[in-house]
Short mmCIF file of C-alpha atoms in Angstrom, two decimals:
data_model
loop_
_atom_site.label_atom_id
_atom_site.label_comp_id
_atom_site.label_asym_id
_atom_site.label_seq_id
_atom_site.Cartn_x
_atom_site.Cartn_y
_atom_site.Cartn_z
CA UNK A 22 0.06 0.06 -0.09
CA UNK A 23 2.74 2.43 0.92
CA UNK A 24 4.76 1.75 -2.45
CA UNK A 25 1.57 2.25 -4.54
CA UNK A 26 0.80 5.52 -2.47
CA UNK A 27 4.47 6.62 -3.27
CA UNK A 28 4.18 5.79 -6.70
CA UNK A 29 1.02 7.94 -7.16
CA UNK A 30 2.48 10.65 -5.45
CA UNK A 31 5.67 10.59 -7.69
CA UNK A 32 3.52 10.75 -10.65
CA UNK A 33 2.72 14.25 -9.68
CA UNK A 34 6.41 15.38 -10.07
CA UNK A 35 7.78 16.88 -13.25
CA UNK A 36 9.21 14.11 -15.68
CA UNK A 37 12.67 15.52 -15.36
CA UNK A 38 12.52 14.71 -11.61
CA UNK A 39 11.24 11.05 -12.07
CA UNK A 40 14.63 9.33 -12.64
CA UNK A 41 17.15 7.36 -10.88
CA UNK A 42 18.70 8.62 -7.85
CA UNK A 43 22.04 10.43 -8.49
CA UNK A 44 24.74 9.37 -6.04
CA UNK A 45 25.83 12.34 -3.55
CA UNK A 46 25.67 13.74 -0.19
CA UNK A 47 27.04 12.42 3.01
CA UNK A 48 26.17 8.93 3.86
CA UNK A 49 24.64 8.09 7.42
CA UNK A 50 27.41 7.16 9.88
CA UNK A 51 25.49 3.85 10.60
CA UNK A 52 25.63 2.52 6.98
CA UNK A 53 29.34 3.47 6.85
CA UNK A 54 30.10 1.55 10.00
CA UNK A 55 28.05 -1.35 8.88
CA UNK A 56 29.67 -1.32 5.62
CA UNK A 57 33.18 -1.12 7.13
CA UNK A 58 32.33 -4.21 9.40
CA UNK A 59 31.19 -6.23 5.99
CA UNK A 60 34.21 -5.01 4.15
CA UNK A 61 36.61 -5.87 7.03
CA UNK A 62 35.16 -9.49 6.84
CA UNK A 63 36.32 -9.60 3.31
CA UNK A 64 39.87 -8.54 4.12
CA UNK A 65 40.48 -11.28 6.79
CA UNK A 66 42.18 -13.82 4.60
CA UNK A 67 44.54 -11.38 2.96
CA UNK A 68 45.42 -9.69 6.27
CA UNK A 69 46.08 -13.03 8.06
CA UNK A 70 48.25 -14.12 5.19
CA UNK A 71 50.31 -10.97 5.69
CA UNK A 72 50.37 -11.63 9.42
CA UNK A 73 51.60 -15.24 8.87
CA UNK A 74 54.15 -14.18 6.48
CA UNK A 75 55.62 -11.42 8.85
CA UNK A 76 55.88 -13.96 11.58
CA UNK A 77 57.68 -16.49 9.19
CA UNK A 78 60.54 -13.85 8.91
CA UNK A 79 62.27 -12.32 5.99
CA UNK A 80 64.90 -15.17 5.82
CA UNK A 81 62.37 -17.78 5.56
CA UNK A 82 60.48 -15.81 3.15
CA UNK A 83 63.67 -15.44 0.89
CA UNK A 84 64.59 -19.07 1.19
CA UNK A 85 60.96 -20.09 0.23
CA UNK A 86 61.04 -17.83 -2.62
CA UNK A 87 64.34 -18.88 -4.06
CA UNK A 88 63.68 -22.60 -3.80
CA UNK A 89 63.75 -24.20 -7.30
CA UNK A 90 60.42 -26.17 -6.65
CA UNK A 91 58.73 -22.96 -5.71
CA UNK A 92 60.00 -20.95 -8.63
CA UNK A 93 59.13 -23.81 -11.02
CA UNK A 94 55.48 -23.81 -9.74
CA UNK A 95 55.34 -19.94 -10.14
CA UNK A 96 56.62 -20.21 -13.70
CA UNK A 97 53.83 -22.95 -14.55
CA UNK A 98 51.12 -20.68 -13.02
CA UNK A 99 52.39 -17.74 -14.98
CA UNK A 100 52.93 -19.44 -18.22
CA UNK A 101 49.43 -21.22 -17.92
CA UNK A 102 47.69 -17.98 -17.32
CA UNK A 103 49.54 -16.19 -19.90
CA UNK A 104 48.73 -18.83 -22.61
CA UNK A 105 45.15 -19.36 -21.66
CA UNK A 106 44.68 -15.50 -21.39
CA UNK A 107 46.21 -14.77 -24.68
CA UNK A 108 44.25 -17.37 -26.55
CA UNK A 109 41.10 -16.50 -25.01
CA UNK A 110 41.64 -12.76 -25.94
CA UNK A 111 42.48 -13.66 -29.43
CA UNK A 112 39.58 -16.45 -29.79
CA UNK A 113 37.04 -14.51 -27.84
CA UNK A 114 37.45 -11.22 -29.81
CA UNK A 115 37.40 -13.09 -33.19
CA UNK A 116 34.35 -15.17 -32.13
CA UNK A 117 32.44 -11.72 -30.93
CA UNK A 118 33.70 -10.19 -34.27
CA UNK A 119 31.97 -13.08 -36.30
CA UNK A 120 28.65 -13.20 -34.03
CA UNK A 121 28.24 -9.32 -34.63
CA UNK A 122 29.79 -8.61 -38.14
CA UNK A 123 29.24 -11.60 -40.13
CA UNK A 124 26.08 -13.16 -41.67
CA UNK A 125 25.72 -16.65 -39.85
CA UNK A 126 22.79 -18.75 -39.49
CA UNK A 127 20.67 -18.50 -36.38
CA UNK A 128 22.97 -15.84 -34.85
CA UNK A 129 21.07 -15.53 -31.55
CA UNK A 130 21.28 -19.34 -31.08
CA UNK A 131 25.02 -19.08 -31.93
CA UNK A 132 25.51 -16.54 -29.18
CA UNK A 133 23.66 -18.78 -26.60
CA UNK A 134 25.78 -21.88 -27.76
CA UNK A 135 29.01 -19.73 -27.26
CA UNK A 136 28.12 -18.96 -23.72
CA UNK A 137 27.42 -22.62 -22.66
CA UNK A 138 31.19 -23.19 -21.47
CA UNK A 139 30.19 -20.98 -18.55
CA UNK A 140 27.88 -23.57 -16.89
CA UNK A 141 30.71 -26.32 -16.83
CA UNK A 142 33.47 -26.09 -14.09
CA UNK A 143 36.88 -26.44 -15.43
CA UNK A 144 37.32 -29.67 -13.37
CA UNK A 145 34.14 -31.15 -14.73
CA UNK A 146 35.46 -30.48 -18.32
CA UNK A 147 38.82 -32.06 -17.37
CA UNK A 148 36.85 -35.14 -16.11
CA UNK A 149 35.11 -35.41 -19.18
CA UNK A 150 38.06 -35.62 -21.21
CA UNK A 151 39.84 -38.04 -18.87
CA UNK A 152 36.96 -40.53 -19.49
CA UNK A 153 37.85 -40.73 -23.17
CA UNK A 154 41.82 -39.96 -22.74
CA UNK A 155 42.86 -41.38 -19.10
CA UNK A 156 46.47 -40.53 -19.95
CA UNK A 157 45.72 -36.87 -20.86
CA UNK A 158 47.79 -34.54 -18.76
CA UNK A 159 50.43 -31.72 -18.81
CA UNK A 160 50.48 -28.30 -19.91
CA UNK A 161 49.07 -28.59 -23.60
CA UNK A 162 46.15 -30.45 -22.10
CA UNK A 163 45.53 -27.79 -19.47
CA UNK A 164 45.96 -24.99 -21.70
CA UNK A 165 43.37 -26.60 -24.38
CA UNK A 166 40.60 -27.30 -21.78
CA UNK A 167 40.99 -24.03 -19.82
CA UNK A 168 41.04 -21.80 -22.88
CA UNK A 169 37.67 -23.66 -24.12
CA UNK A 170 36.14 -22.93 -20.76
CA UNK A 171 37.24 -19.43 -20.38
CA UNK A 172 36.60 -18.20 -23.89
CA UNK A 173 33.13 -16.90 -23.11
CA UNK A 174 34.45 -14.57 -20.66
CA UNK A 175 36.09 -12.52 -23.50
CA UNK A 176 33.34 -13.39 -26.35
CA UNK A 177 30.28 -12.08 -24.49
CA UNK A 178 31.37 -8.66 -23.29
CA UNK A 179 33.08 -7.90 -26.61
CA UNK A 180 30.11 -8.90 -28.53
CA UNK A 181 27.96 -6.54 -26.43
CA UNK A 182 30.56 -3.95 -26.85
CA UNK A 183 30.61 -4.47 -30.53
CA UNK A 184 26.80 -4.05 -30.73
CA UNK A 185 26.94 -0.63 -28.77
CA UNK A 186 29.94 0.67 -30.76
CA UNK A 187 29.60 3.20 -33.51
CA UNK A 188 29.66 1.77 -36.88
CA UNK A 189 30.50 5.00 -38.70
CA UNK A 190 34.10 5.02 -38.08
CA UNK A 191 34.44 1.38 -39.35
CA UNK A 192 32.40 2.15 -42.30
CA UNK A 193 34.75 5.22 -43.00
CA UNK A 194 37.83 2.98 -42.52
CA UNK A 195 36.28 0.46 -45.03
CA UNK A 196 35.87 3.27 -47.73
CA UNK A 197 39.65 3.86 -47.37
CA UNK A 198 40.51 0.35 -48.78
CA UNK A 199 40.81 -1.28 -45.50
CA UNK A 200 39.66 -4.91 -45.24
CA UNK A 201 37.18 -6.11 -42.48
CA UNK A 202 39.99 -6.75 -39.81
CA UNK A 203 41.93 -3.59 -40.80
CA UNK A 204 38.87 -1.55 -40.37
CA UNK A 205 38.07 -3.28 -37.18
CA UNK A 206 41.56 -2.58 -35.66
CA UNK A 207 41.72 0.87 -36.63
CA UNK A 208 38.13 2.13 -35.85
CA UNK A 209 36.37 -0.18 -33.47
CA UNK A 210 39.00 -2.13 -31.36
CA UNK A 211 39.89 1.07 -29.32
CA UNK A 212 36.46 1.33 -28.12
CA UNK A 213 35.80 -2.40 -27.36
CA UNK A 214 39.22 -2.79 -25.74
CA UNK A 215 38.06 -2.04 -22.15
CA UNK A 216 35.48 -4.87 -22.55
CA UNK A 217 38.05 -7.28 -23.84
CA UNK A 218 40.45 -6.23 -21.07
CA UNK A 219 37.78 -6.93 -18.48
CA UNK A 220 37.15 -10.38 -19.84
CA UNK A 221 40.87 -11.17 -20.07
CA UNK A 222 41.08 -10.19 -16.38
CA UNK A 223 38.53 -12.73 -15.43
CA UNK A 224 40.24 -15.39 -17.51
CA UNK A 225 43.58 -14.67 -15.89
CA UNK A 226 42.33 -14.59 -12.44
CA UNK A 227 40.15 -18.01 -13.09
CA UNK A 228 43.29 -19.67 -14.54
CA UNK A 229 45.52 -18.69 -11.76
CA UNK A 230 42.86 -19.77 -9.18
CA UNK A 231 41.99 -22.94 -10.64
CA UNK A 232 42.86 -26.11 -8.56
CA UNK A 233 40.48 -28.94 -9.88
CA UNK A 234 41.72 -28.95 -13.44
CA UNK A 235 45.38 -28.62 -12.97
CA UNK A 236 45.30 -31.43 -10.23
CA UNK A 237 43.35 -33.78 -12.59
CA UNK A 238 45.59 -33.14 -15.48
CA UNK A 239 48.77 -33.37 -13.32
CA UNK A 240 50.13 -29.89 -14.13
CA UNK A 241 51.63 -28.65 -11.07
CA UNK A 242 50.97 -24.91 -10.30
CA UNK A 243 50.91 -22.84 -7.28
CA UNK A 244 47.50 -24.05 -6.22
CA UNK A 245 48.74 -27.51 -6.41
CA UNK A 246 51.80 -26.40 -4.28
CA UNK A 247 49.66 -24.72 -1.64
CA UNK A 248 47.39 -27.79 -1.28
CA UNK A 249 50.55 -30.08 -1.04
CA UNK A 250 52.24 -27.89 1.25
CA UNK A 251 49.22 -27.81 3.67
CA UNK A 252 47.93 -31.38 3.21
CA UNK A 253 51.32 -33.29 3.10
CA UNK A 254 53.23 -31.81 5.97
CA UNK A 255 50.83 -29.03 7.23
CA UNK A 256 53.51 -26.63 6.78
CA UNK A 257 51.67 -23.42 7.59
CA UNK A 258 54.56 -21.05 6.70
CA UNK A 259 55.33 -22.52 3.46
CA UNK A 260 51.66 -22.82 2.61
CA UNK A 261 50.86 -19.12 3.55
CA UNK A 262 53.85 -17.86 1.68
CA UNK A 263 52.77 -19.75 -1.55
CA UNK A 264 49.46 -18.38 -1.04
CA UNK A 265 50.71 -14.90 -0.65
CA UNK A 266 52.83 -15.35 -3.99
CA UNK A 267 49.38 -16.44 -5.62
CA UNK A 268 47.72 -13.28 -4.32
CA UNK A 269 50.58 -10.97 -5.56
CA UNK A 270 50.23 -12.36 -9.14
CA UNK A 271 46.46 -11.94 -9.04
CA UNK A 272 46.95 -8.22 -7.89
CA UNK A 273 49.67 -7.72 -10.50
CA UNK A 274 47.13 -9.00 -13.09
CA UNK A 275 44.24 -6.48 -11.75
CA UNK A 276 46.89 -3.63 -12.22
CA UNK A 277 47.73 -4.87 -15.67
CA UNK A 278 44.34 -5.01 -16.79
CA UNK A 279 43.89 -1.35 -15.67
CA UNK A 280 46.75 -0.22 -18.00
CA UNK A 281 45.75 -2.54 -20.90
CA UNK A 282 42.22 -1.32 -20.64
CA UNK A 283 43.14 2.38 -21.55
CA UNK A 284 40.87 5.29 -22.02
CA UNK A 285 38.11 5.59 -24.61
CA UNK A 286 36.71 8.67 -26.17
CA UNK A 287 33.06 9.40 -26.57
CA UNK A 288 31.14 7.11 -29.08
CA UNK A 289 29.97 8.76 -32.43
CA UNK A 290 26.63 8.20 -33.68
CA UNK A 291 25.76 4.49 -33.94
CA UNK A 292 25.62 3.75 -37.77
CA UNK A 293 24.81 0.00 -38.82
CA UNK A 294 27.55 -1.85 -40.58
CA UNK A 295 26.32 -4.19 -43.37
CA UNK A 296 26.90 -7.74 -42.27
CA UNK A 297 29.68 -9.57 -44.26
CA UNK A 298 28.86 -12.52 -46.30
CA UNK A 299 31.38 -15.48 -45.34
CA UNK A 300 30.81 -17.13 -48.71
CA UNK A 301 33.09 -20.30 -48.83
CA UNK A 302 34.43 -19.56 -45.48
CA UNK A 303 31.20 -20.10 -43.52
CA UNK A 304 32.51 -23.63 -42.47
CA UNK A 305 35.65 -22.38 -40.85
CA UNK A 306 33.77 -19.26 -39.46
CA UNK A 307 31.38 -21.44 -37.55
CA UNK A 308 34.08 -23.83 -36.45
CA UNK A 309 35.96 -20.95 -34.77
CA UNK A 310 32.70 -20.24 -32.91
CA UNK A 311 31.87 -23.53 -31.89
CA UNK A 312 35.35 -24.69 -30.91
CA UNK A 313 35.20 -23.58 -27.27
CA UNK A 314 31.54 -25.30 -26.72
CA UNK A 315 32.88 -28.46 -28.52
CA UNK A 316 35.92 -28.84 -26.58
CA UNK A 317 34.42 -27.74 -23.11
CA UNK A 318 30.91 -28.96 -23.43
CA UNK A 319 30.20 -31.55 -26.14
CA UNK A 320 33.21 -33.80 -25.54
CA UNK A 321 33.09 -33.83 -21.63
CA UNK A 322 29.21 -34.22 -21.63
CA UNK A 323 29.71 -37.12 -24.17
CA UNK A 324 32.08 -38.68 -21.92
CA UNK A 325 29.80 -38.24 -18.94
CA UNK A 326 26.80 -39.64 -20.86
CA UNK A 327 28.89 -42.87 -21.77
CA UNK A 328 29.73 -43.37 -18.26
CA UNK A 329 26.20 -42.99 -16.95
CA UNK A 330 24.86 -45.49 -19.60
CA UNK A 331 27.26 -47.97 -18.51
CA UNK A 332 25.46 -50.89 -16.80
CA UNK A 333 28.46 -51.37 -14.23
CA UNK A 334 28.00 -47.65 -13.29
CA UNK A 335 24.44 -47.87 -12.95
CA UNK A 336 24.72 -50.81 -10.60
CA UNK A 337 27.43 -49.35 -8.34
CA UNK A 338 25.58 -45.96 -7.85
CA UNK A 339 25.37 -45.53 -3.99
CA UNK A 340 22.15 -43.76 -3.65
CA UNK A 341 22.21 -42.81 0.03
CA UNK A 342 25.60 -41.23 -0.51
CA UNK A 343 24.59 -39.39 -3.70
CA UNK A 344 21.45 -38.10 -1.86
CA UNK A 345 23.55 -36.96 1.07
CA UNK A 346 26.06 -35.07 -1.21
CA UNK A 347 22.87 -33.38 -2.99
CA UNK A 348 21.44 -32.19 0.22
CA UNK A 349 25.02 -30.75 1.42
CA UNK A 350 25.41 -29.14 -1.75
CA UNK A 351 22.07 -27.29 -1.77
CA UNK A 352 22.19 -26.49 1.80
CA UNK A 353 25.58 -25.01 1.51
CA UNK A 354 24.42 -23.03 -1.71
CA UNK A 355 21.55 -21.57 0.18
CA UNK A 356 23.39 -20.53 3.26
CA UNK A 357 26.42 -19.21 1.31
CA UNK A 358 24.17 -17.22 -0.97
CA UNK A 359 22.52 -15.60 2.21
CA UNK A 360 25.63 -15.06 3.86
CA UNK A 361 27.13 -13.18 0.81
CA UNK A 362 24.13 -11.22 0.36
CA UNK A 363 23.89 -10.05 3.97
CA UNK A 364 27.62 -8.95 3.93
CA UNK A 365 27.21 -7.37 0.52
CA UNK A 366 24.11 -5.41 0.97
CA UNK A 367 25.22 -2.55 3.13
CA UNK A 368 28.30 -2.11 0.86
CA UNK A 369 25.85 -2.12 -2.30
CA UNK A 370 23.44 0.40 -0.85
CA UNK A 371 26.44 2.79 0.07
CA UNK A 372 28.06 2.41 -3.37
CA UNK A 373 24.54 2.99 -5.28
CA UNK A 374 23.58 6.04 -3.24
CA UNK A 375 26.75 7.77 -2.28
CA UNK A 376 30.25 8.93 -3.76
CA UNK A 377 33.61 9.75 -2.02
CA UNK A 378 36.94 8.41 -1.46
CA UNK A 379 35.83 6.55 1.77
CA UNK A 380 32.83 4.78 -0.18
CA UNK A 381 35.43 3.87 -3.09
CA UNK A 382 37.72 2.35 -0.55
CA UNK A 383 35.10 0.52 1.13
CA UNK A 384 33.79 -0.99 -2.15
CA UNK A 385 37.20 -1.85 -3.21
CA UNK A 386 37.93 -3.86 -0.09
CA UNK A 387 34.52 -5.52 -0.55
CA UNK A 388 35.68 -6.51 -4.04
CA UNK A 389 38.86 -8.06 -2.62
CA UNK A 390 37.57 -11.53 -2.94
CA UNK A 391 37.54 -11.07 -6.67
CA UNK A 392 41.27 -11.35 -6.58
CA UNK A 393 41.51 -13.93 -3.93
CA UNK A 394 41.64 -17.60 -5.22
CA UNK A 395 39.55 -20.17 -3.40
CA UNK A 396 42.41 -22.14 -2.30
CA UNK A 397 43.94 -19.12 -0.68
CA UNK A 398 40.67 -18.07 1.17
CA UNK A 399 40.29 -21.59 2.31
CA UNK A 400 43.79 -21.82 3.66
CA UNK A 401 43.76 -18.43 5.18
CA UNK A 402 40.49 -19.12 7.16
CA UNK A 403 42.06 -22.43 8.30
CA UNK A 404 44.79 -20.57 9.85
CA UNK A 405 42.52 -17.97 11.16
CA UNK A 406 40.18 -20.50 12.64
CA UNK A 407 42.91 -22.29 14.43
CA UNK A 408 44.61 -19.08 16.00
CA UNK A 409 41.51 -17.02 16.81
CA UNK A 410 38.35 -19.19 17.03
CA UNK A 411 39.68 -22.77 17.40
CA UNK A 412 36.00 -23.85 18.44
CA UNK A 413 34.98 -23.02 15.03
CA UNK A 414 37.79 -25.06 13.05
CA UNK A 415 36.15 -27.49 10.67
CA UNK A 416 32.49 -26.29 11.33
CA UNK A 417 30.11 -25.18 8.46
CA UNK A 418 30.13 -21.82 9.97
CA UNK A 419 33.76 -21.22 8.64
CA UNK A 420 32.93 -22.85 5.26
CA UNK A 421 29.84 -20.59 4.81
CA UNK A 422 31.92 -17.56 5.78
CA UNK A 423 34.41 -18.56 3.13
CA UNK A 424 31.83 -18.59 0.61
CA UNK A 425 30.63 -15.16 1.47
CA UNK A 426 34.30 -13.79 1.28
CA UNK A 427 34.79 -15.48 -2.02
CA UNK A 428 31.58 -14.50 -3.93
CA UNK A 429 30.78 -11.12 -2.17
CA UNK A 430 31.90 -9.30 -5.41
CA UNK A 431 29.22 -11.10 -7.39
CA UNK A 432 26.49 -9.92 -4.83
CA UNK A 433 27.61 -6.35 -4.59
CA UNK A 434 28.11 -5.77 -8.51
CA UNK A 435 24.56 -7.00 -9.04
CA UNK A 436 22.68 -5.63 -5.96
CA UNK A 437 24.48 -2.09 -6.58
CA UNK A 438 22.95 -1.96 -10.10
CA UNK A 439 19.54 -2.76 -9.06
CA UNK A 440 19.61 -0.29 -6.05
CA UNK A 441 20.94 2.48 -8.29
CA UNK A 442 17.99 1.87 -10.62
CA UNK A 443 15.43 2.71 -8.13
CA UNK A 444 14.00 6.12 -8.81
CA UNK A 445 15.16 8.70 -6.29
CA UNK A 446 11.99 10.74 -6.16
CA UNK A 447 10.22 7.60 -4.83
CA UNK A 448 12.50 7.58 -1.99
CA UNK A 449 12.00 11.21 -1.30
CA UNK A 450 8.17 11.19 -1.63
CA UNK A 451 7.97 8.22 0.61
CA UNK A 452 9.98 10.24 3.53
CA UNK A 453 7.53 13.21 2.79
CA UNK A 454 4.81 10.71 3.68
CA UNK A 455 6.22 10.35 7.04
CA UNK A 456 8.36 7.18 6.66
CA UNK A 457 11.74 7.06 8.39
CA UNK A 458 14.91 6.17 6.54
CA UNK A 459 14.59 2.50 7.37
CA UNK A 460 10.88 2.24 6.66
CA UNK A 461 11.57 3.90 3.40
CA UNK A 462 14.31 1.51 2.42
CA UNK A 463 12.20 -1.47 3.49
CA UNK A 464 8.88 -0.51 1.79
CA UNK A 465 10.16 1.21 -1.28
CA UNK A 466 13.88 0.60 -2.25
CA UNK A 467 14.09 -3.02 -1.22
CA UNK A 468 10.92 -4.04 -3.03
CA UNK A 469 11.97 -2.52 -6.24
CA UNK A 470 15.53 -3.79 -5.67
CA UNK A 471 14.36 -7.33 -4.88
CA UNK A 472 15.11 -8.78 -8.34
CA UNK A 473 18.57 -7.73 -8.43
CA UNK A 474 18.96 -9.00 -4.62
CA UNK A 475 17.50 -12.31 -6.20
CA UNK A 476 19.70 -12.52 -8.93
CA UNK A 477 22.83 -11.94 -6.85
CA UNK A 478 21.64 -14.75 -4.57
CA UNK A 479 21.36 -17.00 -7.49
CA UNK A 480 24.64 -16.31 -8.95
CA UNK A 481 26.34 -16.83 -5.52
CA UNK A 482 24.46 -20.22 -5.15
CA UNK A 483 25.43 -21.41 -8.47
CA UNK A 484 29.20 -20.47 -7.60
CA UNK A 485 28.91 -22.09 -4.24
CA UNK A 486 27.83 -25.32 -5.87
CA UNK A 487 30.79 -25.36 -8.27
CA UNK A 488 33.41 -24.22 -5.70
CA UNK A 489 36.10 -26.81 -4.99
CA UNK A 490 39.31 -25.91 -3.41
CA UNK A 491 37.77 -23.74 -0.61
CA UNK A 492 35.24 -26.69 0.01
CA UNK A 493 37.98 -29.31 0.48
CA UNK A 494 39.94 -27.17 2.71
CA UNK A 495 37.14 -25.84 5.00
CA UNK A 496 34.42 -28.47 5.06
CA UNK A 497 33.61 -30.12 8.33
CA UNK A 498 34.80 -33.77 8.55
CA UNK A 499 32.34 -36.17 6.98
CA UNK A 500 30.65 -33.49 4.76
CA UNK A 501 30.82 -34.13 1.02
CA UNK A 502 29.43 -32.18 -1.76
CA UNK A 503 28.90 -32.99 -5.32
CA UNK A 504 32.09 -31.09 -6.47
CA UNK A 505 34.26 -32.77 -3.63
CA UNK A 506 32.80 -36.28 -4.36
CA UNK A 507 33.54 -35.84 -7.98
CA UNK A 508 37.12 -34.68 -7.44
CA UNK A 509 38.06 -37.39 -4.82
CA UNK A 510 36.84 -40.07 -7.27
CA UNK A 511 38.60 -38.78 -10.42
CA UNK A 512 41.77 -38.27 -8.57
CA UNK A 513 41.92 -42.15 -8.10
CA UNK A 514 40.65 -42.65 -11.79
CA UNK A 515 37.32 -44.06 -10.61
CA UNK A 516 35.61 -42.38 -13.50
CA UNK A 517 32.42 -44.45 -13.37
CA UNK A 518 31.87 -43.95 -9.77
CA UNK A 519 32.35 -40.09 -10.44
CA UNK A 520 29.72 -39.82 -13.26
CA UNK A 521 26.42 -39.69 -11.06
CA UNK A 522 27.98 -36.87 -9.11
CA UNK A 523 28.92 -34.89 -12.24
CA UNK A 524 25.64 -35.37 -13.94
CA UNK A 525 23.98 -34.43 -10.81
CA UNK A 526 26.16 -31.16 -10.48
CA UNK A 527 25.32 -30.17 -13.97
CA UNK A 528 21.51 -30.65 -13.33
CA UNK A 529 21.67 -28.76 -10.09
CA UNK A 530 23.65 -25.78 -11.58
CA UNK A 531 21.18 -25.50 -14.49
CA UNK A 532 18.03 -24.83 -12.23
CA UNK A 533 19.24 -21.28 -10.91
CA UNK A 534 20.35 -20.56 -14.48
CA UNK A 535 16.57 -21.08 -15.57
CA UNK A 536 15.28 -19.18 -12.61
CA UNK A 537 17.51 -16.23 -13.34
CA UNK A 538 15.63 -15.66 -16.63
CA UNK A 539 12.41 -15.23 -14.55
CA UNK A 540 13.87 -12.74 -12.28
CA UNK A 541 15.13 -10.76 -15.23
CA UNK A 542 11.51 -10.55 -16.45
CA UNK A 543 10.38 -9.52 -12.96
CA UNK A 544 13.29 -6.80 -12.88
CA UNK A 545 12.28 -5.35 -16.19
CA UNK A 546 8.45 -5.29 -15.21
CA UNK A 547 9.05 -3.57 -11.88
CA UNK A 548 11.98 -1.25 -12.85
#
């Protein structure tokens, strides 16, 4: 009732006033305080790693860094991340160009197919390939499969940027005897480069943080070294130092992305560019776009299906254990999503409604989990729980908190956009009708921003279902999710026994994706 009255009252305002709120003013002290507390929670893993490093001392730090084995792990991590990022940047940009500039059959369906690898965790793709080729391992295998899994991170944002980029400059370049690619490089690439850089950043961070795929394919990187140092000898100092090294690499990648992104000028008028007819190159063009889905989805799903249809696999399915893994996965996904939303909501409100250095700093700390690999968060929280709250060690509380730290950036970004889109005049009118700031937030802003909050919760839930390294380190004894069951069986080459868990994980992760489309419809209707 209050929301309806507020909307009717706002209709009396001039059209120029009825617009989303423009951030500004001084934020309430209580909101800043709550946001600082939530952001501080996200900083605990990094702060504790720094404390462990200082405790170890400079001599041990240098000794660890100069070990040949550690240097090799670092080189392997950098080499794989660089190779995958470079390949994804080229392949993703080329695929986006084809999807937006070339006349191909069913372009919308092709765009959807090109996004399918995002639904498949890297370790699940590796499992599918190992079903067909059990001897597959090493750098080349890791590079091939990881590239296929990560290519959509570049394809989708670049395709969106190409659709919004001006076509006039590219058309002029074509009239100056430049070919399609030459015109693209000269006129369009500078304007879509930020989108490509953002996608490349996600690829690099995903590759650096990956643990499941490189472990299954026996390619030893820093994540493998961290797990070995923690699991084999429980060497806290070495594990912490390796984790800090991985964080430094991730932060270096973030800084490099900002330099590569560059600055773009204002766009020109959006002229339409005639689509290019591929002619005899239609086959190779489609092969380019479909290569990533084929490698990361079709082949793994084919291997998974072949194992599921095997009579011996069907006989050996442990229904009780599978049901327990499903229950644990769903329960942790719901709890992790709620925890991430609760921690992210004050920061999202602050960033959506206010500006300033303090607000920017709080938001940046909240996004810190974006650069912290799952294995680093897991390891840091293990050390933190043992040192500060030993009663919570190996409890579900620490595991859920780890999920919240890891996936808080997903929640902040989505909720911030939804809150910022709520018309500011509705909030002002609700205050004029006698509501307190908290009542105004609950009855007006929260209701209109609910679709965005729901989307953020679903995104986090999907991520929690697929998360592997943090779950392995933080889960309570006896707790097994679909991801951990899949990993534990593939590491001992029990591919048939792993098939039911892999198939169930794919099906469960697909459910929130379907629900997301419904939330988008609600969001469009209400906002």
